[in-house]
PDB file of C-alpha atoms in Angstrom:
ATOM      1  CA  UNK A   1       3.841   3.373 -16.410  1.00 46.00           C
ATOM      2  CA  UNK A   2       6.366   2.664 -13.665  1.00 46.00           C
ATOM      3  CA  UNK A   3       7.052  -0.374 -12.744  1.00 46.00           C
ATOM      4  CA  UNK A   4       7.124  -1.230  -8.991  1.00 45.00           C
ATOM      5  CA  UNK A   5       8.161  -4.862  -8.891  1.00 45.00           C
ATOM      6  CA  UNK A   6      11.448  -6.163  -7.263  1.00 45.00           C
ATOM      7  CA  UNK A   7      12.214  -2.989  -5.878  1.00 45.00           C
ATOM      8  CA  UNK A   8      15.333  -2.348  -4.957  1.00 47.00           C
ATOM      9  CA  UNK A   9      17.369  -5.465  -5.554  1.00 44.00           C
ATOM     10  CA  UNK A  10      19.562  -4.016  -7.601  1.00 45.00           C
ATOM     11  CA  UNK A  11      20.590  -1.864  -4.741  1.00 49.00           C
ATOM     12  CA  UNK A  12      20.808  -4.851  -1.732  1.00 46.00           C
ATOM     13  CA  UNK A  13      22.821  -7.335  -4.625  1.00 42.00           C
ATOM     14  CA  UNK A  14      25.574  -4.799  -4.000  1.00 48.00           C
ATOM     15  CA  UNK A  15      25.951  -5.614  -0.791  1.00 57.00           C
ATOM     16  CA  UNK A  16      28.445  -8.002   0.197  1.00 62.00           C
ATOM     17  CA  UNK A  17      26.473  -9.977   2.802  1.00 65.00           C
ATOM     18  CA  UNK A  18      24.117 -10.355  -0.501  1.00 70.00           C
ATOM     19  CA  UNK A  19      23.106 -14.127  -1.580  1.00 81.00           C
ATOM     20  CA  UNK A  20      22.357 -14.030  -5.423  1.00 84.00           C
ATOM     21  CA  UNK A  21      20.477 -16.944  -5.294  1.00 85.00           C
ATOM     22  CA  UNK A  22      18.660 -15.875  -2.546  1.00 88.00           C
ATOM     23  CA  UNK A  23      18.396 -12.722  -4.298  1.00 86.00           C
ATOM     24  CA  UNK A  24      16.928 -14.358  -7.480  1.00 88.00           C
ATOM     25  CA  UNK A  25      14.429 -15.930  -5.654  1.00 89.00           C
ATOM     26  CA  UNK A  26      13.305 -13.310  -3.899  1.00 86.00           C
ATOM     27  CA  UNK A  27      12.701 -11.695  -7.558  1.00 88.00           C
ATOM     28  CA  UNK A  28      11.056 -13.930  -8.545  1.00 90.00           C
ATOM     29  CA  UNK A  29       8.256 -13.986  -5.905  1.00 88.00           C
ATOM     30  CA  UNK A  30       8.264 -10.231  -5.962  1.00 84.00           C
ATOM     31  CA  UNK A  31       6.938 -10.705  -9.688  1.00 86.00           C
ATOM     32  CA  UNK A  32       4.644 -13.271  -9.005  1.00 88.00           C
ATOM     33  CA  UNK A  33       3.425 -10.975  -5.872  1.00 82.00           C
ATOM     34  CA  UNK A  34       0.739  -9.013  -8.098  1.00 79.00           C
ATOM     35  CA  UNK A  35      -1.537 -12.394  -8.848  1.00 81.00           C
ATOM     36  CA  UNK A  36      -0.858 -12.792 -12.359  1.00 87.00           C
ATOM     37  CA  UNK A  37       0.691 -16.023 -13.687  1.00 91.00           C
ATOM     38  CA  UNK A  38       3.503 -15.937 -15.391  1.00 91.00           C
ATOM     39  CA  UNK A  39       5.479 -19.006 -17.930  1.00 91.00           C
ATOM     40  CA  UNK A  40       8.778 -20.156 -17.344  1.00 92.00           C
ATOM     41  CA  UNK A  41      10.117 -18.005 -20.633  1.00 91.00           C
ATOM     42  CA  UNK A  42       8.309 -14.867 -18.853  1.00 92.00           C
ATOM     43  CA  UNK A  43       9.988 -14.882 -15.696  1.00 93.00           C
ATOM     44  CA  UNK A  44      13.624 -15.900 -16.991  1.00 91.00           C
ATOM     45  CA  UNK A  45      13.051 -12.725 -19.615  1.00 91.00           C
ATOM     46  CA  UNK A  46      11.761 -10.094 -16.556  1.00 91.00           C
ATOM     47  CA  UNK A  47      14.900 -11.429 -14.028  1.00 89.00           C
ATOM     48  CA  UNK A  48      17.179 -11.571 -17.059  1.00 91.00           C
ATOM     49  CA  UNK A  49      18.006 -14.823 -16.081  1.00 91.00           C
ATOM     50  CA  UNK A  50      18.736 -18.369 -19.013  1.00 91.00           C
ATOM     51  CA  UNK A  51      15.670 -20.651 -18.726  1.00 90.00           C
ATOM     52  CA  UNK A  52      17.822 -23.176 -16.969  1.00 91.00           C
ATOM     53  CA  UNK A  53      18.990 -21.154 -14.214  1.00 91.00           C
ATOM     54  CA  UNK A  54      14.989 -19.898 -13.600  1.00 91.00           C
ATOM     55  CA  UNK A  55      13.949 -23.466 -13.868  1.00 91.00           C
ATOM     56  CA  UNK A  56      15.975 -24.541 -11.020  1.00 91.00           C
ATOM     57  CA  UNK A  57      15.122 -21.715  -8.817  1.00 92.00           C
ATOM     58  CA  UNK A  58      11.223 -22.233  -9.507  1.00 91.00           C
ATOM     59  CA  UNK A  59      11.861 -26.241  -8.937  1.00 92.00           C
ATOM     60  CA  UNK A  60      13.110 -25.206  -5.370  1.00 91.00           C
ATOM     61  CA  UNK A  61      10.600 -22.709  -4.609  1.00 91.00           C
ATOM     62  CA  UNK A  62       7.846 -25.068  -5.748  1.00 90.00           C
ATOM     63  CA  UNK A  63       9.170 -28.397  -3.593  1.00 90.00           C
ATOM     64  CA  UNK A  64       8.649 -26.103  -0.600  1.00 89.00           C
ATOM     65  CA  UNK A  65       5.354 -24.340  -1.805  1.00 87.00           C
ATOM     66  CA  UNK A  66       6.428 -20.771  -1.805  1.00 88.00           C
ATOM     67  CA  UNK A  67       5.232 -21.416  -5.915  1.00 91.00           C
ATOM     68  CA  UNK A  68       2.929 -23.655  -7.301  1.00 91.00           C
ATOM     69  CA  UNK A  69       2.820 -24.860 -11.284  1.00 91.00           C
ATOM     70  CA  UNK A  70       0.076 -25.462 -13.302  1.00 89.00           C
ATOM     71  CA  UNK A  71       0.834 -28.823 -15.258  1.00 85.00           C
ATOM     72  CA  UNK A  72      -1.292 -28.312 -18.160  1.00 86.00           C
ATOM     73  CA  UNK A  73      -0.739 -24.362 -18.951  1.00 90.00           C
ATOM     74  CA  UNK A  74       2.605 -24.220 -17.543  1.00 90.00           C
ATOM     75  CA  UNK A  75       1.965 -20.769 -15.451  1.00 93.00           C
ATOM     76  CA  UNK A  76       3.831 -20.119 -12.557  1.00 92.00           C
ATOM     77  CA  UNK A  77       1.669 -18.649  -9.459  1.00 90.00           C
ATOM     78  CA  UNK A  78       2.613 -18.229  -5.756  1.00 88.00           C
ATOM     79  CA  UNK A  79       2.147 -21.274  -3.151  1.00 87.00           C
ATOM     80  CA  UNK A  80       0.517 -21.905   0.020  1.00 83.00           C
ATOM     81  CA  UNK A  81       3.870 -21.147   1.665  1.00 83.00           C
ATOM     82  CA  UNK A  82       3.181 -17.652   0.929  1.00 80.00           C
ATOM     83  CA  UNK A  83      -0.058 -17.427   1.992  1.00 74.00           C
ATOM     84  CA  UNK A  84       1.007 -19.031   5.653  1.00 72.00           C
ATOM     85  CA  UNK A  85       3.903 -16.181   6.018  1.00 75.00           C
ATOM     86  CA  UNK A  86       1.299 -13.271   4.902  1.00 72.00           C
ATOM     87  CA  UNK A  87      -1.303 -14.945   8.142  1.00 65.00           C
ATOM     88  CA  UNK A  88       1.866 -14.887  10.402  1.00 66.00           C
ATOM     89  CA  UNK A  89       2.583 -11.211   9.926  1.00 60.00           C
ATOM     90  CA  UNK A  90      -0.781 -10.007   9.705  1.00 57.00           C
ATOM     91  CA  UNK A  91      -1.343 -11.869  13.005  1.00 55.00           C
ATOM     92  CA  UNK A  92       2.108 -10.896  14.328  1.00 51.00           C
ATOM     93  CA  UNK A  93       1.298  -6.886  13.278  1.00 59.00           C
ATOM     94  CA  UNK A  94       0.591  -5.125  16.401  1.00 77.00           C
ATOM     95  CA  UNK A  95      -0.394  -2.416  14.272  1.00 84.00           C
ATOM     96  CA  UNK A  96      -3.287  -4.648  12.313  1.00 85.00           C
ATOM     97  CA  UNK A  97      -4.243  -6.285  15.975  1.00 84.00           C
ATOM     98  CA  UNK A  98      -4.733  -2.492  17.216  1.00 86.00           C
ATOM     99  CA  UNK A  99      -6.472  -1.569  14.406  1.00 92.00           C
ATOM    100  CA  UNK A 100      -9.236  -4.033  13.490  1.00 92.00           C
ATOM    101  CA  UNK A 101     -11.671  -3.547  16.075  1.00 93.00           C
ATOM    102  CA  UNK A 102     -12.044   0.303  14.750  1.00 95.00           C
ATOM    103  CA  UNK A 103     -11.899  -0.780  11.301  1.00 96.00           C
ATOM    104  CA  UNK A 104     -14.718  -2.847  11.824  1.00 95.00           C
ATOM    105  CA  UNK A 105     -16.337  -0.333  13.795  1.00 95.00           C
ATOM    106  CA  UNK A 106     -15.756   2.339  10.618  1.00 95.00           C
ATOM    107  CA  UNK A 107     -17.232   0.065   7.854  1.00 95.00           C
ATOM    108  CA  UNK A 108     -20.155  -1.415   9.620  1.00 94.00           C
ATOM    109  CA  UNK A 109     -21.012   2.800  10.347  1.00 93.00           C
ATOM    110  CA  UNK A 110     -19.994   3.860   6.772  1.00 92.00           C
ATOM    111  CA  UNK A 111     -20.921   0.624   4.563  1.00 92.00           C
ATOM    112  CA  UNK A 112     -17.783   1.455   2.762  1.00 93.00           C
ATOM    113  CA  UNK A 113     -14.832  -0.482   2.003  1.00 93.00           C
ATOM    114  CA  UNK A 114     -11.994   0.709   4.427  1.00 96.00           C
ATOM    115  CA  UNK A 115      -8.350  -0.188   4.482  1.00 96.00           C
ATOM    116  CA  UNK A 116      -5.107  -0.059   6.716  1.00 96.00           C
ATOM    117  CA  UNK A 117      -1.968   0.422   4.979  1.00 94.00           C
ATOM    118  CA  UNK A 118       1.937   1.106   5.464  1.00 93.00           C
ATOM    119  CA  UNK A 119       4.617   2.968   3.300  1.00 94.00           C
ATOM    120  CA  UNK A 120       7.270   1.237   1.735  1.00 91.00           C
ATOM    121  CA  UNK A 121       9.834   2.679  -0.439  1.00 90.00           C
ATOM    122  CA  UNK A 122       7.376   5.568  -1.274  1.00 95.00           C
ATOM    123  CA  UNK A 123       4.655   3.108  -2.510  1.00 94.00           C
ATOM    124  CA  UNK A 124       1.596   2.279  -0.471  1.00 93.00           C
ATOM    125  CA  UNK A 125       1.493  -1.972   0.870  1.00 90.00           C
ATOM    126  CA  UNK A 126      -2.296  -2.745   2.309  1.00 92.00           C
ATOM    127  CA  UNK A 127      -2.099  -4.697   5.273  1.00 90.00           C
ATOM    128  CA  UNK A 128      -5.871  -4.948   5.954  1.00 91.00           C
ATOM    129  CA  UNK A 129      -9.063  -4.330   3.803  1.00 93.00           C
ATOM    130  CA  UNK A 130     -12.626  -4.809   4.823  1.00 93.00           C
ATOM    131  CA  UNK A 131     -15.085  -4.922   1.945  1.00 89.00           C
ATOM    132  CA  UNK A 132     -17.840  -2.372   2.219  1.00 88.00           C
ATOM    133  CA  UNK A 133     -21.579  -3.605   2.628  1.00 84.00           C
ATOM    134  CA  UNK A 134     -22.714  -1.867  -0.064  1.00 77.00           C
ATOM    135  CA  UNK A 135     -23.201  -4.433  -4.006  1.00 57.00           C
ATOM    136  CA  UNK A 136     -21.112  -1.601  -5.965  1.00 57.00           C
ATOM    137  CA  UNK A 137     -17.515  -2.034  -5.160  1.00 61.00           C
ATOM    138  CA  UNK A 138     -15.178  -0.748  -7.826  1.00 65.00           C
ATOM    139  CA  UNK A 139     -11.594  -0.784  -5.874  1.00 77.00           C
ATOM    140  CA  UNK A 140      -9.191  -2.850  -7.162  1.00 79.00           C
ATOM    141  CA  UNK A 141      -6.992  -3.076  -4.135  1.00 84.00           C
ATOM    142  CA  UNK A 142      -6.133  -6.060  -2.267  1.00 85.00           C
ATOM    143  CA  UNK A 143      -4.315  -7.309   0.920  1.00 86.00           C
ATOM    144  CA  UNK A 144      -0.577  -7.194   0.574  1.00 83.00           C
ATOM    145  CA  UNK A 145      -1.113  -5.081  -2.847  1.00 87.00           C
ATOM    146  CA  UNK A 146       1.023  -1.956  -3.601  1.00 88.00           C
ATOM    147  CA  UNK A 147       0.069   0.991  -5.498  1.00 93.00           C
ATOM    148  CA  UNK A 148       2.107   4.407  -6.066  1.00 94.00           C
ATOM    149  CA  UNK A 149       1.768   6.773  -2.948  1.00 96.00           C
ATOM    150  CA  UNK A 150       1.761   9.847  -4.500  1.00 97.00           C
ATOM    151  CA  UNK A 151      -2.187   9.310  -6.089  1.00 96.00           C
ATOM    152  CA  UNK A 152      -3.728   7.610  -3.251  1.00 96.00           C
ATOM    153  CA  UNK A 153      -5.561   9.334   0.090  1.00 96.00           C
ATOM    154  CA  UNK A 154      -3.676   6.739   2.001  1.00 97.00           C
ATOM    155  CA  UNK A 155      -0.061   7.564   0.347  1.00 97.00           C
ATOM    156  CA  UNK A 156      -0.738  11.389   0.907  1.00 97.00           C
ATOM    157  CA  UNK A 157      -0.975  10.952   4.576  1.00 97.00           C
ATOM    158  CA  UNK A 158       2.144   8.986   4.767  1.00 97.00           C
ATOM    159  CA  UNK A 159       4.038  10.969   2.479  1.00 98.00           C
ATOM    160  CA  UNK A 160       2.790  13.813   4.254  1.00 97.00           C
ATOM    161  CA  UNK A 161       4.888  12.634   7.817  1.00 97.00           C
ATOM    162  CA  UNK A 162       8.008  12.042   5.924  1.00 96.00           C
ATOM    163  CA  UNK A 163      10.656  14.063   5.294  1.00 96.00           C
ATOM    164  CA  UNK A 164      10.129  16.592   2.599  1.00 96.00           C
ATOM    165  CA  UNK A 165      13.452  15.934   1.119  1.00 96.00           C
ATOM    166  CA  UNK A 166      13.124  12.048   1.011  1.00 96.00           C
ATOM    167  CA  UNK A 167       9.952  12.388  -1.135  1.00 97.00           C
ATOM    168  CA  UNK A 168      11.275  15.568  -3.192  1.00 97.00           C
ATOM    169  CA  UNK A 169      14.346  13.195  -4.542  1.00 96.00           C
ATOM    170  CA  UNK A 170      12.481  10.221  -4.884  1.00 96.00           C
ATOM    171  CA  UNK A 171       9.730  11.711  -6.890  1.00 97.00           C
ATOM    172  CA  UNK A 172      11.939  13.769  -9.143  1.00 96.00           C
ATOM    173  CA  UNK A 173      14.018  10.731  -9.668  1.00 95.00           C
ATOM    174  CA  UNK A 174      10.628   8.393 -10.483  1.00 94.00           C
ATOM    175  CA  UNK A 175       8.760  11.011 -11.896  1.00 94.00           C
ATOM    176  CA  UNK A 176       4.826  11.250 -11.348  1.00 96.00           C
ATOM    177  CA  UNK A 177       2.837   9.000 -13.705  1.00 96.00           C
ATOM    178  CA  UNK A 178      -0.660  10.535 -14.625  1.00 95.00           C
ATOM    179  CA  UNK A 179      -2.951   7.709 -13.847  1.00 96.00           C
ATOM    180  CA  UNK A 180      -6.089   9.519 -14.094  1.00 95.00           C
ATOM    181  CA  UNK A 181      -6.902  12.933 -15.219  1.00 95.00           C
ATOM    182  CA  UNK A 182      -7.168  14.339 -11.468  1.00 94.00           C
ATOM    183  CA  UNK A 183      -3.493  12.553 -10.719  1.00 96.00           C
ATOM    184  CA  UNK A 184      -0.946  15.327  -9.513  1.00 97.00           C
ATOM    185  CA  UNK A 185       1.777  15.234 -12.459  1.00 96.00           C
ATOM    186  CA  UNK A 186       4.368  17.961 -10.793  1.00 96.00           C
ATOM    187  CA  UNK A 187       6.707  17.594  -8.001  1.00 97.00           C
ATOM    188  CA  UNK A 188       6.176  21.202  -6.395  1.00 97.00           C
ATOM    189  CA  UNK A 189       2.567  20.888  -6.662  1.00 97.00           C
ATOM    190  CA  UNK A 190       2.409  17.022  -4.610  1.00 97.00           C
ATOM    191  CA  UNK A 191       5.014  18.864  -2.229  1.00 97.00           C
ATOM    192  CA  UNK A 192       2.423  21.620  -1.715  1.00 97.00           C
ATOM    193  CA  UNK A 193      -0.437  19.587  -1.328  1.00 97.00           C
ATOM    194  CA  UNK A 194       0.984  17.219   1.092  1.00 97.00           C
ATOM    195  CA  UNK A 195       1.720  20.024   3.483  1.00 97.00           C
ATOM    196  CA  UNK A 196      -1.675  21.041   3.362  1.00 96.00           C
ATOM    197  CA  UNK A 197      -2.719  17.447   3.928  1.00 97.00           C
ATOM    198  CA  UNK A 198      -0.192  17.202   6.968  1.00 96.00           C
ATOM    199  CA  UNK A 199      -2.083  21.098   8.420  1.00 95.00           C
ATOM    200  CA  UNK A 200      -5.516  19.816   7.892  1.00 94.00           C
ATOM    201  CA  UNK A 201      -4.517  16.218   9.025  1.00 95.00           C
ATOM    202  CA  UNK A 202      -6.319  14.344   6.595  1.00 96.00           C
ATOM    203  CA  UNK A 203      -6.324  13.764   2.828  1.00 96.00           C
ATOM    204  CA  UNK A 204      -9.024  13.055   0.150  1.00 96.00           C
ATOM    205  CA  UNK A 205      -8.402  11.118  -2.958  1.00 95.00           C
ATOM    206  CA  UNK A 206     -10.652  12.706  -5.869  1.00 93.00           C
ATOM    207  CA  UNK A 207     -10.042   9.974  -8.223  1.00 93.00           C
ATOM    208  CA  UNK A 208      -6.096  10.621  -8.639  1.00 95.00           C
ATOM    209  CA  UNK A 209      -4.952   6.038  -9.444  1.00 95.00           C
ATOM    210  CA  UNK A 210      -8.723   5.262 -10.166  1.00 93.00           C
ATOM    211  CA  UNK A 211     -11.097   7.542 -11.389  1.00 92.00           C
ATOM    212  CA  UNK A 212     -14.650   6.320 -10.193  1.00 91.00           C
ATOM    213  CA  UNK A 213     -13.165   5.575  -6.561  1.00 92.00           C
ATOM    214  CA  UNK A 214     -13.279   8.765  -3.933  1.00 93.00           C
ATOM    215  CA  UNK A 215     -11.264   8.213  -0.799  1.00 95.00           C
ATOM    216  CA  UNK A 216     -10.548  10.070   2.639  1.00 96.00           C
ATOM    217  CA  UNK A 217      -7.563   8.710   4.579  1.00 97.00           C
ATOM    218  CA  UNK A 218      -5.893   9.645   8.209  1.00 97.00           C
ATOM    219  CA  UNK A 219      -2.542   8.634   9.905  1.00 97.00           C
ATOM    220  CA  UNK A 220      -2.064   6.460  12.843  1.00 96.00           C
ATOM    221  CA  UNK A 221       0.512   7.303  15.207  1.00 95.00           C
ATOM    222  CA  UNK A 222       3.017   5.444  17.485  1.00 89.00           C
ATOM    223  CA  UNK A 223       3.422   5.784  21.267  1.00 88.00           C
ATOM    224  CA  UNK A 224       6.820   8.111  20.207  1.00 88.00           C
ATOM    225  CA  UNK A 225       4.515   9.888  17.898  1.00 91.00           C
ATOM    226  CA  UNK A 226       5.465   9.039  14.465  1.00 92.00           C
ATOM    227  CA  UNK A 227       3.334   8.070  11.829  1.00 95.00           C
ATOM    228  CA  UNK A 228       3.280   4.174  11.476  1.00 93.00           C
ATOM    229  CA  UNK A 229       0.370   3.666   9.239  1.00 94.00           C
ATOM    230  CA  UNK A 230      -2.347   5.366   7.582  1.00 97.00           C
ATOM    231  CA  UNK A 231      -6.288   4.289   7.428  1.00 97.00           C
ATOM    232  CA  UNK A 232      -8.858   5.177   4.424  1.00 96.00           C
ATOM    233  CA  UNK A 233     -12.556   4.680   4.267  1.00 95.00           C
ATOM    234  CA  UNK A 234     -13.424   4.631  -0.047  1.00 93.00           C
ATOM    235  CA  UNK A 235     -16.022   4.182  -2.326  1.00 91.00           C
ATOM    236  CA  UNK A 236     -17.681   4.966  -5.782  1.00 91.00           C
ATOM    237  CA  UNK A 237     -17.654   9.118  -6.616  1.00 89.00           C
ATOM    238  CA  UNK A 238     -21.608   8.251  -7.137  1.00 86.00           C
ATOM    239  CA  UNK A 239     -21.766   7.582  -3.650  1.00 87.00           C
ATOM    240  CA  UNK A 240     -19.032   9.341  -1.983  1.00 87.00           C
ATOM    241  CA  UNK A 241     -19.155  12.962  -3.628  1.00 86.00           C
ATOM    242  CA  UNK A 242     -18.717  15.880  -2.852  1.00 87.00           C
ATOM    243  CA  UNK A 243     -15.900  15.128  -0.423  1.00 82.00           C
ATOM    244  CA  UNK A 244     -15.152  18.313   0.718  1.00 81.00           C
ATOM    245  CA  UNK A 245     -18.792  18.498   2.082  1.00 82.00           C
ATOM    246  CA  UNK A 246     -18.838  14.731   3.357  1.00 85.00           C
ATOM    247  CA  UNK A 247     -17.828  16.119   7.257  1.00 90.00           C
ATOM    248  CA  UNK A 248     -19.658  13.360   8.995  1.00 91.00           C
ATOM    249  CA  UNK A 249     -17.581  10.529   6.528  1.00 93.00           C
ATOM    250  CA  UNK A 250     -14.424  13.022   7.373  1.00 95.00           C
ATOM    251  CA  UNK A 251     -14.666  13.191  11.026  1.00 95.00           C
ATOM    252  CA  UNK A 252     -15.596   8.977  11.831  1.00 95.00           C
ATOM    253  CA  UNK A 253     -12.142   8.181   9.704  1.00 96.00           C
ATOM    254  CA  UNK A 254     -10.289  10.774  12.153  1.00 96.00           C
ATOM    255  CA  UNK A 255     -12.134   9.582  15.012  1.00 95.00           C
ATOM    256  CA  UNK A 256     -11.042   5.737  13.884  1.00 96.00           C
ATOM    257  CA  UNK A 257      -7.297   6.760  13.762  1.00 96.00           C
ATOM    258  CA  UNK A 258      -7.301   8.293  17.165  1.00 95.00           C
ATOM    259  CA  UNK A 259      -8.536   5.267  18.379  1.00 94.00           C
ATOM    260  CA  UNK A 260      -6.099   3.169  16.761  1.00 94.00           C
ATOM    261  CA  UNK A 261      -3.592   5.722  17.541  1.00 94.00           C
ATOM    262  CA  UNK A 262      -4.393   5.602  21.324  1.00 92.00           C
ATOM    263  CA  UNK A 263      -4.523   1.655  21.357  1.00 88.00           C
ATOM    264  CA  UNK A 264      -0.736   1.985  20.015  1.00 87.00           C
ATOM    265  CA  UNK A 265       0.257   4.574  23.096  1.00 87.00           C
ATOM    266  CA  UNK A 266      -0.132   7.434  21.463  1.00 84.00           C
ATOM    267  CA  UNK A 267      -1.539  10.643  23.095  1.00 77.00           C
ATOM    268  CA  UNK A 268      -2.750  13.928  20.893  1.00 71.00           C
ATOM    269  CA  UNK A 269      -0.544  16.950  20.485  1.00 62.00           C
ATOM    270  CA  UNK A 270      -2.452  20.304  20.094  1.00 53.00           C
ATOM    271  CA  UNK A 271      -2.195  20.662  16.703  1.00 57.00           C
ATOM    272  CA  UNK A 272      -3.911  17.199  16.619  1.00 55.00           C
ATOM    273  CA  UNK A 273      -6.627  18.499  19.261  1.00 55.00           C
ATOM    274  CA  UNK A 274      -6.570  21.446  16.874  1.00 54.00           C
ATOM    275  CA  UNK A 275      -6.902  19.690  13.458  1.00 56.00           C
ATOM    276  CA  UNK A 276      -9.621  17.306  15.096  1.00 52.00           C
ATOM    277  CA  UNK A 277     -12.013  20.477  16.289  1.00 49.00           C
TER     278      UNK A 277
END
């Protein structure tokens, strides 16, 4: 499975403006960022890093609550400090501001659980997520989570409005883990689903990063006209299935991105018009 953690830093310590304890710390919380706690010997062994040298950099991080330590199991978790700077940019997001009205609007139709999320070095980050009304909820996605782009309805559409050659390299680079048995596993078959997704301006998820959860997501454009975001309304397959045939579920998550989309500036091209019809 690939990992997704601390993306990256190999490439910014390069730099020269880089600060490597700055760097290190940032690791650090990148690890911690999935919500599992982790021991002292566990994060020195996954930064590479002598016990010492990651017992000084948790000390700092915890006298300013970016970490907090449990004194009797030792496990390192993320402090309130992080909480406060995920509030400030979901409340600084003009994107999230534009959009919560309509996602609101979507679930309280649907009863589903819908999301908002962004792309970020190829992988999907959620930036919102409203719980459905429905008791069965099986996702396991969570605000400020990541998950791989390539098998989620959310990731298609955003892959789908980048370049073709940016996701070609990546993806042969990474590879394309199968998560499920409905995960696309070859590089010329995601390319040639994503430009159907990007023609019919919409994508389903059958299952393709978790198997009982069915998915149809849209993009959300700028005032300039390029895709900034990407919204989903999901659920169980029991509920959700057959997508192809679920037009009504289809045409409220398209209707919900225009809105969002026109609350950023945007205005419909014909192909939009067209893909909407």
């Amino acid at each position: 499975m690939p990992k997704n953690k601390a993306r990256g830093t190999q490439d910014r310590a390069t730099s020269r403006y880089s600060i490597r304890a700055v760097e290190r710390s940032l690791r650090l919380l990148s690890l911690l960022s999935d919500g599992k706690r982790r021991t002292l010997t566990e994060l020195s062994e996954a930064i590479g890093l002598s016990s010492s040298t990651t017992f000084r950099i948790l000390a700092t991080l915890e006298s300013n609550r970016y970490v907090e330590r449990d004194g009797q199991s030792g496990h390192y978790r993320l402090g309130l400090a992080c909480l406060e700077l995920a509030q400030a940019y979901q409340m600084g997001s003009d994107i999230r501001q534009a959009a919560l009205p309509e996602l609101e609007k979507l679930r309280d139709e649907t009863k589903e659980t819908v999301h908002l999320a962004i792309l970020d070095d190829m992988e999907v980050v959620y930036i919102e997520k409203l719980s459905g009304l429905c008791a069965v909820q099986v996702m396991s996605s969570r605000v400020g989570g990541r998950l791989p782009a390539y098998c989620t309805g959310l990731g298609k559409v955003l892959l789908a409005y980048t370049d073709p050659h940016l996701v070609r390299a990546h993806f042969e680079r990474t590879g394309l883990f199968p998560y499920t048995s409905a995960t696309i596993r070859h590089v010329d078959d995601l390319m040639a689903h994503l430009e159907e997704v990007r023609r019919q301006g919409y994508a389903l998820d059958r299952g393709e990063h978790e198997a009982e959860v069915r998915c149809i997501a849209a993009p959300v454009f700028d005032e300039m006209g390029k895709v900034v975001a990407a919204i989903s309304i999901a659920g169980p397959a029991g509920r959700m299935e057959p997508l192809t045939s679920r037009t009504d579920l289809i045409e409220r998550t398209l209707r919900a991105a225009r809105a969002i989309s026109n609350r950023l500036g945007h205005r419909e091209s014909k192909q939009e018009k067209g893909n909407a019809s």
